[in-house]
């Protein structure tokens, strides 16, 4: 992982001609306003966002829309004329790309979307047979700081019993959940090559916002875009 005070990048090339980075808390706090023009100046093209609802809806984007997509937690494009953006604090910003750089996507992955199958939805609807894909699990909350209740544990185990391997029991009715390992497990079932940040948004106040830590309403921004024109 490549990291400065202002941005974090994956430690692998997601795809040919594909760029991905997360803008840190420090970068965002140093600017009184983060405008669409500022973000476009970083990527060189307009940034498409979503109104995220912790769901599983993924939208295909062929051209830039002026407004974020309603009730959407994933965006996919083959276009090189726009970039994609996702906002996260403790949830996973999941960046995906075909190795040849022809397709990119960003998913917002919290426990609800993960449990309900947003990764499986992407693998089923958007992965092209005989193409290779890379994924980056960006900075998010880690297992040591992510305690969940019995309702979350039960829901995961009922929908996919193997999910239990990524829970660690703490006390009666309380577990620690490893979002990153659970997301990676599901991606690997779809033969996606996965790289994961080790940074914890809960622990690193200087670089990341965290809702779990201090109920922050602010969010980091992860961007991905294609540089090739094909």
Short mmCIF file of C-alpha atoms in Angstrom, two decimals:
data_model
loop_
_atom_site.label_atom_id
_atom_site.label_comp_id
_atom_site.label_asym_id
_atom_site.label_seq_id
_atom_site.Cartn_x
_atom_site.Cartn_y
_atom_site.Cartn_z
CA UNK A 1 0.00 0.00 0.00
CA UNK A 2 1.32 3.44 -0.96
CA UNK A 3 0.46 6.08 1.60
CA UNK A 4 1.01 9.75 2.39
CA UNK A 5 -0.78 12.08 4.78
CA UNK A 6 -3.17 12.97 1.97
CA UNK A 7 -3.91 9.76 0.11
CA UNK A 8 -3.72 5.98 0.23
CA UNK A 9 -3.28 3.79 -2.85
CA UNK A 10 -3.48 0.02 -3.39
CA UNK A 11 -0.22 -1.88 -3.28
CA UNK A 12 -0.99 -3.59 -6.57
CA UNK A 13 -1.93 -2.43 -10.05
CA UNK A 14 -5.66 -3.06 -10.18
CA UNK A 15 -5.76 -3.02 -13.95
CA UNK A 16 -3.97 -1.71 -17.01
CA UNK A 17 -4.25 2.08 -17.01
CA UNK A 18 -6.43 2.10 -13.87
CA UNK A 19 -5.81 4.49 -10.98
CA UNK A 20 -7.35 4.19 -7.52
CA UNK A 21 -6.79 6.19 -4.34
CA UNK A 22 -8.45 7.12 -1.06
CA UNK A 23 -8.37 10.75 0.06
CA UNK A 24 -7.58 10.83 3.76
CA UNK A 25 -9.12 12.75 6.62
CA UNK A 26 -6.09 15.06 6.66
CA UNK A 27 -6.56 15.92 2.99
CA UNK A 28 -10.27 16.57 3.44
CA UNK A 29 -9.94 18.49 6.72
CA UNK A 30 -7.41 20.87 5.19
CA UNK A 31 -10.02 22.01 2.68
CA UNK A 32 -13.06 23.94 3.80
CA UNK A 33 -15.02 22.59 0.85
CA UNK A 34 -14.44 19.52 -1.27
CA UNK A 35 -16.11 20.46 -4.52
CA UNK A 36 -16.82 18.37 -7.56
CA UNK A 37 -14.33 20.56 -9.43
CA UNK A 38 -11.59 19.71 -6.93
CA UNK A 39 -12.24 15.99 -7.26
CA UNK A 40 -12.41 16.23 -11.05
CA UNK A 41 -9.05 18.00 -11.02
CA UNK A 42 -7.57 14.95 -9.29
CA UNK A 43 -8.98 12.38 -11.69
CA UNK A 44 -9.11 14.52 -14.81
CA UNK A 45 -12.79 13.65 -15.32
CA UNK A 46 -16.12 14.05 -13.49
CA UNK A 47 -16.74 11.85 -10.45
CA UNK A 48 -19.92 9.80 -10.18
CA UNK A 49 -21.16 9.25 -6.61
CA UNK A 50 -24.00 7.28 -5.01
CA UNK A 51 -26.54 7.87 -2.26
CA UNK A 52 -25.47 4.85 -0.22
CA UNK A 53 -28.02 2.97 1.87
CA UNK A 54 -26.15 -0.19 3.00
CA UNK A 55 -27.94 -2.17 0.31
CA UNK A 56 -26.91 -4.39 -2.59
CA UNK A 57 -27.99 -2.33 -5.60
CA UNK A 58 -25.24 -1.89 -8.21
CA UNK A 59 -25.67 0.51 -11.13
CA UNK A 60 -23.98 0.50 -14.52
CA UNK A 61 -22.73 3.96 -15.49
CA UNK A 62 -22.29 4.80 -19.16
CA UNK A 63 -22.18 8.58 -18.85
CA UNK A 64 -21.85 11.04 -15.99
CA UNK A 65 -25.02 12.05 -14.16
CA UNK A 66 -25.13 15.39 -12.34
CA UNK A 67 -26.63 13.85 -9.20
CA UNK A 68 -25.58 10.81 -7.13
CA UNK A 69 -27.54 7.65 -7.89
CA UNK A 70 -30.35 7.04 -5.40
CA UNK A 71 -30.30 3.94 -3.17
CA UNK A 72 -27.12 2.59 -4.71
CA UNK A 73 -24.10 0.95 -3.08
CA UNK A 74 -22.13 -0.06 -6.15
CA UNK A 75 -21.22 1.48 -9.48
CA UNK A 76 -19.67 -0.16 -12.52
CA UNK A 77 -18.41 1.31 -15.78
CA UNK A 78 -16.49 0.57 -18.94
CA UNK A 79 -16.23 4.28 -19.72
CA UNK A 80 -12.95 6.19 -19.56
CA UNK A 81 -14.80 9.54 -19.55
CA UNK A 82 -15.80 9.51 -15.89
CA UNK A 83 -14.46 8.38 -12.54
CA UNK A 84 -16.26 6.59 -9.72
CA UNK A 85 -16.43 7.67 -6.09
CA UNK A 86 -17.51 6.05 -2.82
CA UNK A 87 -17.69 7.57 0.67
CA UNK A 88 -16.79 5.49 3.73
CA UNK A 89 -15.71 5.72 7.34
CA UNK A 90 -15.59 2.25 8.93
CA UNK A 91 -17.17 0.36 6.02
CA UNK A 92 -15.06 -1.14 3.24
CA UNK A 93 -14.38 0.86 0.08
CA UNK A 94 -14.04 -2.01 -2.37
CA UNK A 95 -12.35 -1.18 -5.67
CA UNK A 96 -12.43 -3.68 -8.52
CA UNK A 97 -10.94 -3.80 -12.00
CA UNK A 98 -10.50 -6.17 -14.88
CA UNK A 99 -6.78 -6.85 -15.22
CA UNK A 100 -6.87 -5.53 -18.79
CA UNK A 101 -8.30 -2.24 -17.46
CA UNK A 102 -11.49 -2.42 -19.50
CA UNK A 103 -13.94 -2.46 -16.55
CA UNK A 104 -13.90 -0.85 -13.11
CA UNK A 105 -16.24 -0.75 -10.13
CA UNK A 106 -16.55 0.63 -6.60
CA UNK A 107 -18.66 -0.96 -3.88
CA UNK A 108 -19.68 0.34 -0.45
CA UNK A 109 -19.48 -2.73 1.80
CA UNK A 110 -20.71 -2.66 5.38
CA UNK A 111 -21.92 -5.69 7.29
CA UNK A 112 -25.46 -5.42 5.93
CA UNK A 113 -24.45 -5.25 2.29
CA UNK A 114 -21.84 -7.95 2.77
CA UNK A 115 -24.30 -10.29 4.45
CA UNK A 116 -27.05 -9.58 1.92
CA UNK A 117 -24.78 -10.39 -1.00
CA UNK A 118 -23.46 -7.24 -2.68
CA UNK A 119 -20.23 -9.03 -3.59
CA UNK A 120 -22.11 -12.02 -4.97
CA UNK A 121 -24.32 -9.64 -6.95
CA UNK A 122 -21.24 -8.09 -8.53
CA UNK A 123 -19.69 -11.47 -9.30
CA UNK A 124 -22.90 -12.74 -10.86
CA UNK A 125 -23.90 -9.71 -12.90
CA UNK A 126 -20.67 -7.94 -13.80
CA UNK A 127 -17.80 -10.39 -14.00
CA UNK A 128 -17.10 -11.41 -17.59
CA UNK A 129 -16.20 -15.04 -18.18
CA UNK A 130 -12.54 -15.65 -19.03
CA UNK A 131 -11.45 -12.24 -17.71
CA UNK A 132 -9.24 -11.81 -14.67
CA UNK A 133 -10.13 -9.32 -11.93
CA UNK A 134 -8.29 -7.62 -9.10
CA UNK A 135 -9.83 -6.13 -5.97
CA UNK A 136 -8.59 -3.75 -3.29
CA UNK A 137 -10.14 -3.70 0.17
CA UNK A 138 -9.35 -0.18 1.33
CA UNK A 139 -8.89 1.07 4.91
CA UNK A 140 -11.82 0.09 7.14
CA UNK A 141 -12.50 -0.99 10.70
CA UNK A 142 -10.57 -4.08 11.78
CA UNK A 143 -11.71 -7.06 13.82
CA UNK A 144 -10.15 -5.85 17.07
CA UNK A 145 -12.47 -2.83 17.10
CA UNK A 146 -15.61 -4.20 15.47
CA UNK A 147 -17.94 -5.78 18.00
CA UNK A 148 -21.36 -6.92 16.83
CA UNK A 149 -24.36 -8.51 18.46
CA UNK A 150 -26.04 -11.87 18.16
CA UNK A 151 -28.40 -10.56 15.48
CA UNK A 152 -25.50 -9.87 13.12
CA UNK A 153 -23.80 -13.18 13.87
CA UNK A 154 -27.02 -15.13 13.34
CA UNK A 155 -27.85 -13.39 10.08
CA UNK A 156 -24.45 -14.16 8.57
CA UNK A 157 -24.48 -17.78 9.70
CA UNK A 158 -28.02 -18.35 8.44
CA UNK A 159 -27.25 -17.01 4.96
CA UNK A 160 -23.76 -18.55 4.71
CA UNK A 161 -22.59 -20.86 7.52
CA UNK A 162 -18.94 -20.53 6.46
CA UNK A 163 -19.10 -16.89 7.55
CA UNK A 164 -18.70 -18.13 11.12
CA UNK A 165 -14.98 -18.56 10.47
CA UNK A 166 -14.57 -14.77 10.42
CA UNK A 167 -16.26 -14.17 13.78
CA UNK A 168 -14.51 -14.34 17.14
CA UNK A 169 -16.69 -14.78 20.21
CA UNK A 170 -16.13 -12.27 23.03
CA UNK A 171 -18.82 -13.00 25.57
CA UNK A 172 -22.41 -14.14 25.57
CA UNK A 173 -24.20 -12.39 22.71
CA UNK A 174 -21.13 -10.48 21.48
CA UNK A 175 -18.69 -11.25 18.66
CA UNK A 176 -15.88 -9.53 16.81
CA UNK A 177 -16.36 -9.53 13.02
CA UNK A 178 -13.51 -9.42 10.48
CA UNK A 179 -15.13 -7.53 7.61
CA UNK A 180 -11.98 -7.64 5.51
CA UNK A 181 -11.46 -11.40 5.69
CA UNK A 182 -15.13 -12.11 5.08
CA UNK A 183 -15.16 -9.83 2.02
CA UNK A 184 -11.92 -11.37 0.75
CA UNK A 185 -13.28 -14.89 1.23
CA UNK A 186 -16.31 -14.12 -0.89
CA UNK A 187 -14.27 -12.42 -3.61
CA UNK A 188 -11.88 -15.35 -3.83
CA UNK A 189 -14.82 -17.69 -4.39
CA UNK A 190 -15.29 -15.74 -7.62
CA UNK A 191 -11.60 -16.15 -8.52
CA UNK A 192 -10.86 -12.48 -7.86
CA UNK A 193 -7.32 -11.61 -6.80
CA UNK A 194 -7.55 -9.63 -3.55
CA UNK A 195 -5.25 -7.12 -1.89
CA UNK A 196 -6.22 -5.60 1.44
CA UNK A 197 -5.15 -2.54 3.40
CA UNK A 198 -4.09 -3.25 6.98
CA UNK A 199 -5.05 0.20 8.23
CA UNK A 200 -7.85 0.49 10.78
CA UNK A 201 -10.12 3.53 10.49
CA UNK A 202 -11.02 3.22 14.18
CA UNK A 203 -7.42 3.38 15.39
CA UNK A 204 -5.84 6.03 13.14
CA UNK A 205 -7.54 9.35 13.94
CA UNK A 206 -5.00 11.36 11.99
CA UNK A 207 -5.80 9.78 8.64
CA UNK A 208 -9.32 8.39 8.89
CA UNK A 209 -12.82 9.23 10.03
CA UNK A 210 -14.58 6.61 12.14
CA UNK A 211 -18.22 6.42 13.13
CA UNK A 212 -17.55 3.66 15.63
CA UNK A 213 -14.79 5.61 17.33
CA UNK A 214 -16.34 9.07 17.62
CA UNK A 215 -19.63 9.04 15.69
CA UNK A 216 -18.07 11.12 12.93
CA UNK A 217 -20.46 12.17 10.20
CA UNK A 218 -17.58 12.83 7.81
CA UNK A 219 -16.39 10.30 5.25
CA UNK A 220 -13.23 9.51 3.33
CA UNK A 221 -13.50 9.46 -0.44
CA UNK A 222 -12.17 6.64 -2.61
CA UNK A 223 -11.84 7.24 -6.33
CA UNK A 224 -11.15 4.97 -9.29
CA UNK A 225 -10.83 5.77 -12.98
CA UNK A 226 -9.61 4.40 -16.28
CA UNK A 227 -6.83 6.20 -18.15
CA UNK A 228 -6.95 4.17 -21.35
CA UNK A 229 -9.43 5.12 -24.03
CA UNK A 230 -10.33 1.65 -25.29
#
